PDB file of C-alpha atoms in Angstrom:
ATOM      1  CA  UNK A 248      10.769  16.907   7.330  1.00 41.00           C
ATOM      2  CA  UNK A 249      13.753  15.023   7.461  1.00 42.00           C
ATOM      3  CA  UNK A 250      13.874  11.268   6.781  1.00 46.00           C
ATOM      4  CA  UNK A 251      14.977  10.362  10.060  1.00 50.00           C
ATOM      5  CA  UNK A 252      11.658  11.625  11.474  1.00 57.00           C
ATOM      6  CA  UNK A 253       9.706   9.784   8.605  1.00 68.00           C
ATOM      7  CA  UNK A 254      11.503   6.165  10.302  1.00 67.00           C
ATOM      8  CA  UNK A 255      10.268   7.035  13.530  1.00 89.00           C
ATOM      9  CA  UNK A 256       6.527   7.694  11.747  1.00 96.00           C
ATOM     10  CA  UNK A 257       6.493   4.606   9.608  1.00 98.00           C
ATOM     11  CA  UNK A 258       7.031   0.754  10.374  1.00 98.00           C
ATOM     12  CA  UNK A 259       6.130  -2.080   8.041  1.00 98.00           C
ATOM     13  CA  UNK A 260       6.226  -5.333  10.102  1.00 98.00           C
ATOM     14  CA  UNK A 261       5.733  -8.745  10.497  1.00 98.00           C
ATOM     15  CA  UNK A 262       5.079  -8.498  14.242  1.00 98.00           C
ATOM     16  CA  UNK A 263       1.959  -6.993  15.858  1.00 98.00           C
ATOM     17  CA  UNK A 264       2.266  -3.828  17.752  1.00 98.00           C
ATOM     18  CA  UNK A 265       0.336  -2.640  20.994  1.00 98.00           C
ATOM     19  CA  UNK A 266      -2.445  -0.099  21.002  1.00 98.00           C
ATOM     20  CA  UNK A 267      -1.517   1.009  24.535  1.00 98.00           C
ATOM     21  CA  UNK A 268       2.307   1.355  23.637  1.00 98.00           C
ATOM     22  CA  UNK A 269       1.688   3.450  20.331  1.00 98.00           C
ATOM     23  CA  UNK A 270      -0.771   5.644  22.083  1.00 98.00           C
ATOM     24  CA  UNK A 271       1.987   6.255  24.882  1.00 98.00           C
ATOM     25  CA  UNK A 272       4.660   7.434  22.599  1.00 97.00           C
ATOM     26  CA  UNK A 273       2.377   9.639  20.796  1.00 97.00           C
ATOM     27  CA  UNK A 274       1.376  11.204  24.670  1.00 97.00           C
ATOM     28  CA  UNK A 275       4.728  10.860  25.920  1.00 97.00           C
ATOM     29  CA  UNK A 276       6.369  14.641  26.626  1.00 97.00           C
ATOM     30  CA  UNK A 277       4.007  15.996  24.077  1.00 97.00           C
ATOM     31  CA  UNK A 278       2.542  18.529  26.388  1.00 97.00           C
ATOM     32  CA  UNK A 279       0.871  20.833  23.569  1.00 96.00           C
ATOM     33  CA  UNK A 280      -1.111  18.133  21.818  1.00 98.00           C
ATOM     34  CA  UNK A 281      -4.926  17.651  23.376  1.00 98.00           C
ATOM     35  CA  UNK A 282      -6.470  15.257  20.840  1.00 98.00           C
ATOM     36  CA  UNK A 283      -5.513  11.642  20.519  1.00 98.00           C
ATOM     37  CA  UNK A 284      -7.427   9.840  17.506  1.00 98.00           C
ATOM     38  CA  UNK A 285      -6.356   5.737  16.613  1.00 98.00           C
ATOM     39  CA  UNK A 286      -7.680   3.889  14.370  1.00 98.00           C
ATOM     40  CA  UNK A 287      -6.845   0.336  14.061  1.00 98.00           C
ATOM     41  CA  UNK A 288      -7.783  -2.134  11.528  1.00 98.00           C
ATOM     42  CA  UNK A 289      -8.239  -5.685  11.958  1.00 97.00           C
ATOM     43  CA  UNK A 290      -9.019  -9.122  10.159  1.00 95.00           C
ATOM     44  CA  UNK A 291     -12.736  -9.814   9.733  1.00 92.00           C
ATOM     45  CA  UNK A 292     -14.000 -13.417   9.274  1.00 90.00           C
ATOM     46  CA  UNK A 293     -15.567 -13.397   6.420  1.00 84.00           C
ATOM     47  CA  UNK A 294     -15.586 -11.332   3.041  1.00 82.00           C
ATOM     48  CA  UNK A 295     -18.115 -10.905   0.545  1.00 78.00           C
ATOM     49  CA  UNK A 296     -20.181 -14.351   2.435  1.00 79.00           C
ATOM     50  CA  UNK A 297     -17.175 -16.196   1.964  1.00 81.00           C
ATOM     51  CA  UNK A 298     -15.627 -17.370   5.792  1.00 88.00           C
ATOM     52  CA  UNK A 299     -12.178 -16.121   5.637  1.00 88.00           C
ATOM     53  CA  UNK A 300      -9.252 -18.493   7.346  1.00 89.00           C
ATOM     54  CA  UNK A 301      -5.875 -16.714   7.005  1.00 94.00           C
ATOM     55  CA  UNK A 302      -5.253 -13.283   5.294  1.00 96.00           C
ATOM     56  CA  UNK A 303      -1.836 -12.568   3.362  1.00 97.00           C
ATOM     57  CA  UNK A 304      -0.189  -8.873   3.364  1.00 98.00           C
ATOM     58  CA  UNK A 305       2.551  -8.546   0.670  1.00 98.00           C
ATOM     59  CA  UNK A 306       4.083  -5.268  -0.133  1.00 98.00           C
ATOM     60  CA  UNK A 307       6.542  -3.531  -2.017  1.00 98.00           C
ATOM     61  CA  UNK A 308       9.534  -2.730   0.054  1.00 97.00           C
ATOM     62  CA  UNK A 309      10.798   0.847  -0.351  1.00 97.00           C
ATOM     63  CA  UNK A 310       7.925   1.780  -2.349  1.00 98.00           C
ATOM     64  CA  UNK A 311       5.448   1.139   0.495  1.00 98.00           C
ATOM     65  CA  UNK A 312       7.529   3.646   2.657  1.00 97.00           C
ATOM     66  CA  UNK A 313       7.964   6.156   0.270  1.00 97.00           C
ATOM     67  CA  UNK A 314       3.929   6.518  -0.644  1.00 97.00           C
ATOM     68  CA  UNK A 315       3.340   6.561   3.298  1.00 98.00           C
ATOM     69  CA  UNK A 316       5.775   9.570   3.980  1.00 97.00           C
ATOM     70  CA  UNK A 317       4.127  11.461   0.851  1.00 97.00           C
ATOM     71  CA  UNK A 318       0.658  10.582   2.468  1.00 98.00           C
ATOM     72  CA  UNK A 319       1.839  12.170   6.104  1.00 98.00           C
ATOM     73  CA  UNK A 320       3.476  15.372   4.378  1.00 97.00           C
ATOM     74  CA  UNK A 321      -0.247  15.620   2.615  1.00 98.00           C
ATOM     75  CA  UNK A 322      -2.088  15.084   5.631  1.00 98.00           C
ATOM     76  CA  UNK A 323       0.778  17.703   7.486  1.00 98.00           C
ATOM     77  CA  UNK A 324       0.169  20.361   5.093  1.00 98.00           C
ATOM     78  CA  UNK A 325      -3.951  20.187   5.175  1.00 98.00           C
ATOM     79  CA  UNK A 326      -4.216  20.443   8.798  1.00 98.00           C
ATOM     80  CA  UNK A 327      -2.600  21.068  12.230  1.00 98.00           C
ATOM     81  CA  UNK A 328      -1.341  18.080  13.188  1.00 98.00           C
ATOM     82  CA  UNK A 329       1.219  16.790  15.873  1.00 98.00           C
ATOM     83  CA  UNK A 330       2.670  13.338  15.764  1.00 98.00           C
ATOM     84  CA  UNK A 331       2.079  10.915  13.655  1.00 98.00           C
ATOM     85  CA  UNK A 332       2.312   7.167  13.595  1.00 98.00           C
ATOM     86  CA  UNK A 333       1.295   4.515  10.483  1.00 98.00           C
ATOM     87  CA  UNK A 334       1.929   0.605  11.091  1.00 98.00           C
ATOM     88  CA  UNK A 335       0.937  -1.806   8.635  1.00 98.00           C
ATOM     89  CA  UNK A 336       1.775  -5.633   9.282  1.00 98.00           C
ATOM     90  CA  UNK A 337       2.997  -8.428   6.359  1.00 98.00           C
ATOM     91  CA  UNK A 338       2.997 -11.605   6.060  1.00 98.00           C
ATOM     92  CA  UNK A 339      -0.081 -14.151   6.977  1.00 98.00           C
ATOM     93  CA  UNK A 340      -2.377 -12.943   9.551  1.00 97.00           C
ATOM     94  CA  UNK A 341      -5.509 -14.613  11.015  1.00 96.00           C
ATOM     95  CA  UNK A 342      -9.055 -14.164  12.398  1.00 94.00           C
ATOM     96  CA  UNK A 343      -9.044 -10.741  14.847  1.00 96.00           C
ATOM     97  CA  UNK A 344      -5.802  -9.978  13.964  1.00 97.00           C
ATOM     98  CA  UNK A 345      -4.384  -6.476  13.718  1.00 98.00           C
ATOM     99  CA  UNK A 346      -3.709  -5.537  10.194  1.00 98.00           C
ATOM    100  CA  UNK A 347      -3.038  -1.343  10.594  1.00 98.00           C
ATOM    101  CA  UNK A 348      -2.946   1.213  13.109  1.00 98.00           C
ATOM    102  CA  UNK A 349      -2.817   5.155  12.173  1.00 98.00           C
ATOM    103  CA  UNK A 350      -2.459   7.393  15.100  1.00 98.00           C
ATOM    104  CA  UNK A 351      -2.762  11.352  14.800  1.00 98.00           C
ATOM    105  CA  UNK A 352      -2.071  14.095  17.559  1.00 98.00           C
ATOM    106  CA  UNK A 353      -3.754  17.503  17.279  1.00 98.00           C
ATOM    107  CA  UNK A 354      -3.891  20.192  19.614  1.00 98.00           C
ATOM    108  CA  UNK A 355      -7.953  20.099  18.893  1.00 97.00           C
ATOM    109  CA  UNK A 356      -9.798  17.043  18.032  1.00 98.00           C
ATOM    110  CA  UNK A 357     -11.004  18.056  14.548  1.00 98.00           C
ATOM    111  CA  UNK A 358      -7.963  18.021  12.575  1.00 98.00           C
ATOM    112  CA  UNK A 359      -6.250  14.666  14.050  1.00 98.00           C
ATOM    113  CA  UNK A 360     -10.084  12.886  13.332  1.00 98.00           C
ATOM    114  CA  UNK A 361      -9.466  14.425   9.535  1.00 98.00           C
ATOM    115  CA  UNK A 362      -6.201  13.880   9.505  1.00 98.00           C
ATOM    116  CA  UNK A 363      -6.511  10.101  10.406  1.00 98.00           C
ATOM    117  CA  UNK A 364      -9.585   9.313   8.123  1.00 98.00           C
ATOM    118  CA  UNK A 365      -7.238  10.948   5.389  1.00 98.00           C
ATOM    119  CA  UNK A 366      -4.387   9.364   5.802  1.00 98.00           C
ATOM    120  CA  UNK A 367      -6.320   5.679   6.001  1.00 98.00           C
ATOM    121  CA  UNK A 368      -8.402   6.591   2.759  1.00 98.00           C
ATOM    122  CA  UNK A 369      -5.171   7.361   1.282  1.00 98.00           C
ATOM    123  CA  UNK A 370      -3.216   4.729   2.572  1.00 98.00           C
ATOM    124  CA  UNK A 371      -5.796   2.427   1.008  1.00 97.00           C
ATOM    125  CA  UNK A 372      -5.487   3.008  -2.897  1.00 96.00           C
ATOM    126  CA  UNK A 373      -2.104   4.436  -2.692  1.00 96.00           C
ATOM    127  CA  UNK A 374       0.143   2.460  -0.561  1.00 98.00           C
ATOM    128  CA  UNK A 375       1.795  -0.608  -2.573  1.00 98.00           C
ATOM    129  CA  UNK A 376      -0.056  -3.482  -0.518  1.00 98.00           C
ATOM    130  CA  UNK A 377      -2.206  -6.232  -1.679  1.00 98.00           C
ATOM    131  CA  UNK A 378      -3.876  -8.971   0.529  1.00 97.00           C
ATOM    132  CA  UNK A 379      -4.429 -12.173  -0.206  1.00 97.00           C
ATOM    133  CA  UNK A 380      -7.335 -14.315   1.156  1.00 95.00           C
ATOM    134  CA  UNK A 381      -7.479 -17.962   1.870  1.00 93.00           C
ATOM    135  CA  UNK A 382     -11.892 -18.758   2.159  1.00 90.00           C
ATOM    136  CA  UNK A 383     -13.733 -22.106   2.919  1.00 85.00           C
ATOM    137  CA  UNK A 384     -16.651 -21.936   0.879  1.00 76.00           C
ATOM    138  CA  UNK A 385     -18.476 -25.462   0.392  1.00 75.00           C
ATOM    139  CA  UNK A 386     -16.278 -27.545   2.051  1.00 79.00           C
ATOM    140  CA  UNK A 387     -13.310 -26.399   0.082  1.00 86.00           C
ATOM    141  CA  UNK A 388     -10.525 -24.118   0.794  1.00 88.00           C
ATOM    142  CA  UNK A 389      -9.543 -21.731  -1.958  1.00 91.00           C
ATOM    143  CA  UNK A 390      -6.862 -18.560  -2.412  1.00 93.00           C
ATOM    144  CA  UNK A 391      -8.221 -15.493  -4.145  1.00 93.00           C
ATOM    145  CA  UNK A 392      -6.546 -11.927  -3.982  1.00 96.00           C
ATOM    146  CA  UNK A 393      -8.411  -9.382  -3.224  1.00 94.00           C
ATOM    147  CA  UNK A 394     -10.055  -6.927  -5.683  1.00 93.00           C
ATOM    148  CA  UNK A 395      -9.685  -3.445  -5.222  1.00 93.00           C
ATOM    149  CA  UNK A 396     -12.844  -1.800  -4.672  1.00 93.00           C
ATOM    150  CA  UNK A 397     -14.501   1.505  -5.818  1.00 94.00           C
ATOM    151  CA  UNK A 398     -16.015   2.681  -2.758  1.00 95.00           C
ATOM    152  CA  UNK A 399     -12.708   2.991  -1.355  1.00 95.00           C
ATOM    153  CA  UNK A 400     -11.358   4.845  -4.716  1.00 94.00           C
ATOM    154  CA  UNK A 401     -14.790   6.851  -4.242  1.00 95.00           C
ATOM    155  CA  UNK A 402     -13.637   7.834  -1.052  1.00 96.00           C
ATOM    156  CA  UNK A 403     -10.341   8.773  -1.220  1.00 96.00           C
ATOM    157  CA  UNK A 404     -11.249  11.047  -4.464  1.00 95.00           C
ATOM    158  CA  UNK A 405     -13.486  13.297  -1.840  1.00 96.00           C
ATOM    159  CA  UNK A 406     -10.551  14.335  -0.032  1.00 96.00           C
ATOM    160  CA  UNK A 407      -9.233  15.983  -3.522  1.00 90.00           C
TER     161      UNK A 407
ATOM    162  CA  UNK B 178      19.583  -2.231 -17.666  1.00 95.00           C
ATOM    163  CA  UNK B 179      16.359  -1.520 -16.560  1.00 97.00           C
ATOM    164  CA  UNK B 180      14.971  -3.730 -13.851  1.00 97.00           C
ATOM    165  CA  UNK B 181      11.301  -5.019 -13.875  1.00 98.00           C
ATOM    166  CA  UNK B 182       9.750  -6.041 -10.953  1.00 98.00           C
ATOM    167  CA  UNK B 183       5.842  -7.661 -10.553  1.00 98.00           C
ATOM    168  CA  UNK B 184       3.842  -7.990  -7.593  1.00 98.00           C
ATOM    169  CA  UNK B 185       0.710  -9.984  -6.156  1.00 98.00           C
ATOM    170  CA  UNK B 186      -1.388 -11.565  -8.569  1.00 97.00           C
ATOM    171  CA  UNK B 187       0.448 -10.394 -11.495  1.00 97.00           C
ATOM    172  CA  UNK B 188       3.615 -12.257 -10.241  1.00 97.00           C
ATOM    173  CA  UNK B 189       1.717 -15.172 -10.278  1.00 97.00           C
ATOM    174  CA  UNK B 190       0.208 -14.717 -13.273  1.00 96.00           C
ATOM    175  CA  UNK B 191       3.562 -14.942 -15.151  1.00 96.00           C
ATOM    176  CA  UNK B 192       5.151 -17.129 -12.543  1.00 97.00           C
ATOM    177  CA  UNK B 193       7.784 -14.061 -12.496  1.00 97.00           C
ATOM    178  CA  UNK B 194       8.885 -11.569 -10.114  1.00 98.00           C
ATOM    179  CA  UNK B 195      11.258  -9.752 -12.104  1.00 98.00           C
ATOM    180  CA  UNK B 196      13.682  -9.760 -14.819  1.00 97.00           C
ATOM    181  CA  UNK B 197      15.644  -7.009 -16.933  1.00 96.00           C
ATOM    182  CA  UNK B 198      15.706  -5.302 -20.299  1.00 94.00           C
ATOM    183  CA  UNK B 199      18.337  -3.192 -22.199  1.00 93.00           C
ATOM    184  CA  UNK B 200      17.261   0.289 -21.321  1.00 89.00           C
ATOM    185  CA  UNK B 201      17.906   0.543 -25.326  1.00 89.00           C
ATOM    186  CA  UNK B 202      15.291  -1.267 -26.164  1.00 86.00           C
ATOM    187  CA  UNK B 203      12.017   1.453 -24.463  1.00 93.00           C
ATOM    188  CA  UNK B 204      11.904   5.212 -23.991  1.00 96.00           C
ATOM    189  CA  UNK B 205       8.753   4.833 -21.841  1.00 97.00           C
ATOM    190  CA  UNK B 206       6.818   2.710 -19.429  1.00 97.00           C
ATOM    191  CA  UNK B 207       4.303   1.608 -22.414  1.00 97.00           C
ATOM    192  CA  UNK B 208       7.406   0.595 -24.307  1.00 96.00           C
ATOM    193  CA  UNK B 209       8.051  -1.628 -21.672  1.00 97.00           C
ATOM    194  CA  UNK B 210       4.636  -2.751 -21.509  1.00 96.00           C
ATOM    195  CA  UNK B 211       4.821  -3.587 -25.287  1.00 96.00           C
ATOM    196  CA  UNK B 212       8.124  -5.872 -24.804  1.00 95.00           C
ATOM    197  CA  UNK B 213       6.802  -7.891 -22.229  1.00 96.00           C
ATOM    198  CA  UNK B 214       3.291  -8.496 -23.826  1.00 96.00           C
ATOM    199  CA  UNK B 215       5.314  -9.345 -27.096  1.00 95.00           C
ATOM    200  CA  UNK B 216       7.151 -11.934 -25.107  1.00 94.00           C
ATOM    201  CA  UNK B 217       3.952 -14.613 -25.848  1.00 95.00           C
ATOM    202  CA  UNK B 218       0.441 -15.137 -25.423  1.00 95.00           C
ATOM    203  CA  UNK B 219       0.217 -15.457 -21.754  1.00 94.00           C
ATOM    204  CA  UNK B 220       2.136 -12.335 -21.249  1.00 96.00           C
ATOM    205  CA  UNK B 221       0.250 -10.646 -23.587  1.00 97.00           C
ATOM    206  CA  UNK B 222      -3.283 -11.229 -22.037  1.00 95.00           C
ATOM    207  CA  UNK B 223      -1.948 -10.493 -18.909  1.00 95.00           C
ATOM    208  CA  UNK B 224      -0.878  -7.222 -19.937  1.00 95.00           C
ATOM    209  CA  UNK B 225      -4.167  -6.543 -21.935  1.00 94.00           C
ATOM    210  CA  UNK B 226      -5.675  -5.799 -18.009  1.00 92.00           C
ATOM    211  CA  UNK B 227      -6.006  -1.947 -18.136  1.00 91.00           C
ATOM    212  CA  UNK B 228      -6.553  -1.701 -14.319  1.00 94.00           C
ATOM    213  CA  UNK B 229      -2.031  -2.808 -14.032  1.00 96.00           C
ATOM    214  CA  UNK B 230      -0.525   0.374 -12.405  1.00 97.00           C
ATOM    215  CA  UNK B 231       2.431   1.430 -12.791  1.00 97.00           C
ATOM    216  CA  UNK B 232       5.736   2.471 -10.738  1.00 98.00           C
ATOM    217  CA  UNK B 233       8.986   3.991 -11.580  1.00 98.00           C
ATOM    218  CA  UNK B 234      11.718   4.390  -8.548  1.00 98.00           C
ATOM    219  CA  UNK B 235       8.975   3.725  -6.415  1.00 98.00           C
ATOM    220  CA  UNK B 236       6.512   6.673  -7.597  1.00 97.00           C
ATOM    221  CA  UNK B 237       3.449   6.159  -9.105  1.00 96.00           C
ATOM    222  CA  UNK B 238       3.596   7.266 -12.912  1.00 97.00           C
ATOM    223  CA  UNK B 239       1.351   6.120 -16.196  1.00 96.00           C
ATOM    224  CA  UNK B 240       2.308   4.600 -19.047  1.00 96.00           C
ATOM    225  CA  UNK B 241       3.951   8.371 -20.740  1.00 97.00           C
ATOM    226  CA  UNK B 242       6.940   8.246 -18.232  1.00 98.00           C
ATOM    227  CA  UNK B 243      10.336   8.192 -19.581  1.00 98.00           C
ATOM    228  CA  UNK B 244      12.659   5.604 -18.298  1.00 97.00           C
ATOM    229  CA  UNK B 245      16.323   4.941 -18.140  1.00 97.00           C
ATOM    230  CA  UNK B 246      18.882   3.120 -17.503  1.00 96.00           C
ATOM    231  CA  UNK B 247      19.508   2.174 -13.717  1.00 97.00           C
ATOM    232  CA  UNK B 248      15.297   2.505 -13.462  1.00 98.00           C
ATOM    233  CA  UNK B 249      13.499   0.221 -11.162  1.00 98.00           C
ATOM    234  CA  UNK B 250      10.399  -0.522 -13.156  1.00 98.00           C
ATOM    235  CA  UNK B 251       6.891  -1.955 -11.439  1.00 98.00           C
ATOM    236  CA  UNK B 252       3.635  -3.141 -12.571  1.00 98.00           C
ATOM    237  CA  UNK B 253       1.399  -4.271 -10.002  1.00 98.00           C
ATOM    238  CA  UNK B 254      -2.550  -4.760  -9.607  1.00 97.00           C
ATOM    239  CA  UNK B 255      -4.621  -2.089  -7.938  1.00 97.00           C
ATOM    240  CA  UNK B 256      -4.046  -1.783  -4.091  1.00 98.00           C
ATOM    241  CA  UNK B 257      -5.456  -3.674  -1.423  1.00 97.00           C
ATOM    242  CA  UNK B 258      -4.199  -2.718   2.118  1.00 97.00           C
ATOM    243  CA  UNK B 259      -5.207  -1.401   4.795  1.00 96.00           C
TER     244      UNK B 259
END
């Protein structure tokens, strides 16, 4: 793998990014590829029975990269997979927003569907990233940061 | 010099998001750990939280890791992205 192809699989940014575009580089002259699986992720309006305004996304630059490209040599590795394509937005999102998108090519649909659910479970208690919520509850507006949750450490931990 | 950096809630926590430390002055991450609780009470409750993780040049290590000179040190709370 050479870093250069790791750049064109990873992009941390404030701006949102197309479905429709991302899925058309991953199908563009990839002729051997059969399977297309996307997942994107988005912002929900409320959390825990708290209604969620605004959602912050900080990160750790150069870290965050770094612990993606490990997380697509795993996924590589495990199963047959084509191209590959993580995006994960910064900065203060809101309501319906897109947060993530993880695309995965396979030449059959089994190991980009693993493949994607890996590299999201992953992604999720590996990748330096930490969100920030600002709630009305009762009339008043607060700021909490998230807290990291087990299920998600659960599920990763299956995967090993 | 080794450079400490904090992130999310633990940067706010100590109002700081990073400083530096002679590299004489800790072998390993939990040396580090021990400085900067020693610094006063805030810091020191703060760093009491065994959930803090820990990065060295941007790789997840625990508190064992040896560090050096030129090291980028992190502490940061668990993850929340995606």
């Amino acid at each position: 793998m050479s870093n250069q192809s790791h750049l064109n699989e990873i992009a941390i940014q404030k701006e949102d990014f197309s479905l429709a575009e991302e899925v058309f580089l991953l199908e563009k002259d990839n002729v051997t590829d059969g399977a297309v699986v996307t997942f994107t992720g988005r912002v929900r309006n409320n959390n825990n029975g708290n209604s969620v305004t605004t959602l912050t996304l900080e990160h750790y630059p150069g870290m965050t990269e770094k612990s993606l490209a490990k997380i697509i040599i795993q996924a590589k590795e495990r199963w047959n997979i084509g191209r590959v394509k993580v995006i994960h937005r910064i900065g203060e999102l809101s309501i319906g927003d897109q947060i993530v998108f993880v695309g995965v090519t396979s030449k059959h649909r089994q190991d980009a569907f693993a493949a994607n659910e890996f590299i999201m479970d992953y992604l999720k208690v590996k990748a330096p990233f930490w969100k920030k919520e600002k709630i009305n509850g009762a009339g008043k507006t607060s700021e909490n940061w998230l807290a990291a949750k087990n299920s998600d450490t659960n599920k990763a931990e299956l995967w090993s | 010099m080794i450079k400490i950096v904090f992130f999310a809630a633990l940067r706010e926590q100590l109002n700081c998001a990073e400083l530096s430390l002679a590299a004489d002055d800790a072998k390993t991450v939990n040396d580090i750990k021990q400085l900067l609780s020693d610094k006063n009470e805030q810091w020191q409750q703060t760093f009491s939280n065994t959930s803090l993780l820990s990065a060295v040049n941007h790789d997840m290590v625990d508190g064992s890791h040896l560090v050096k000179s030129g090291d980028e040190v992190a502490f940061f709370p668990p993850v929340t992205g995606g």
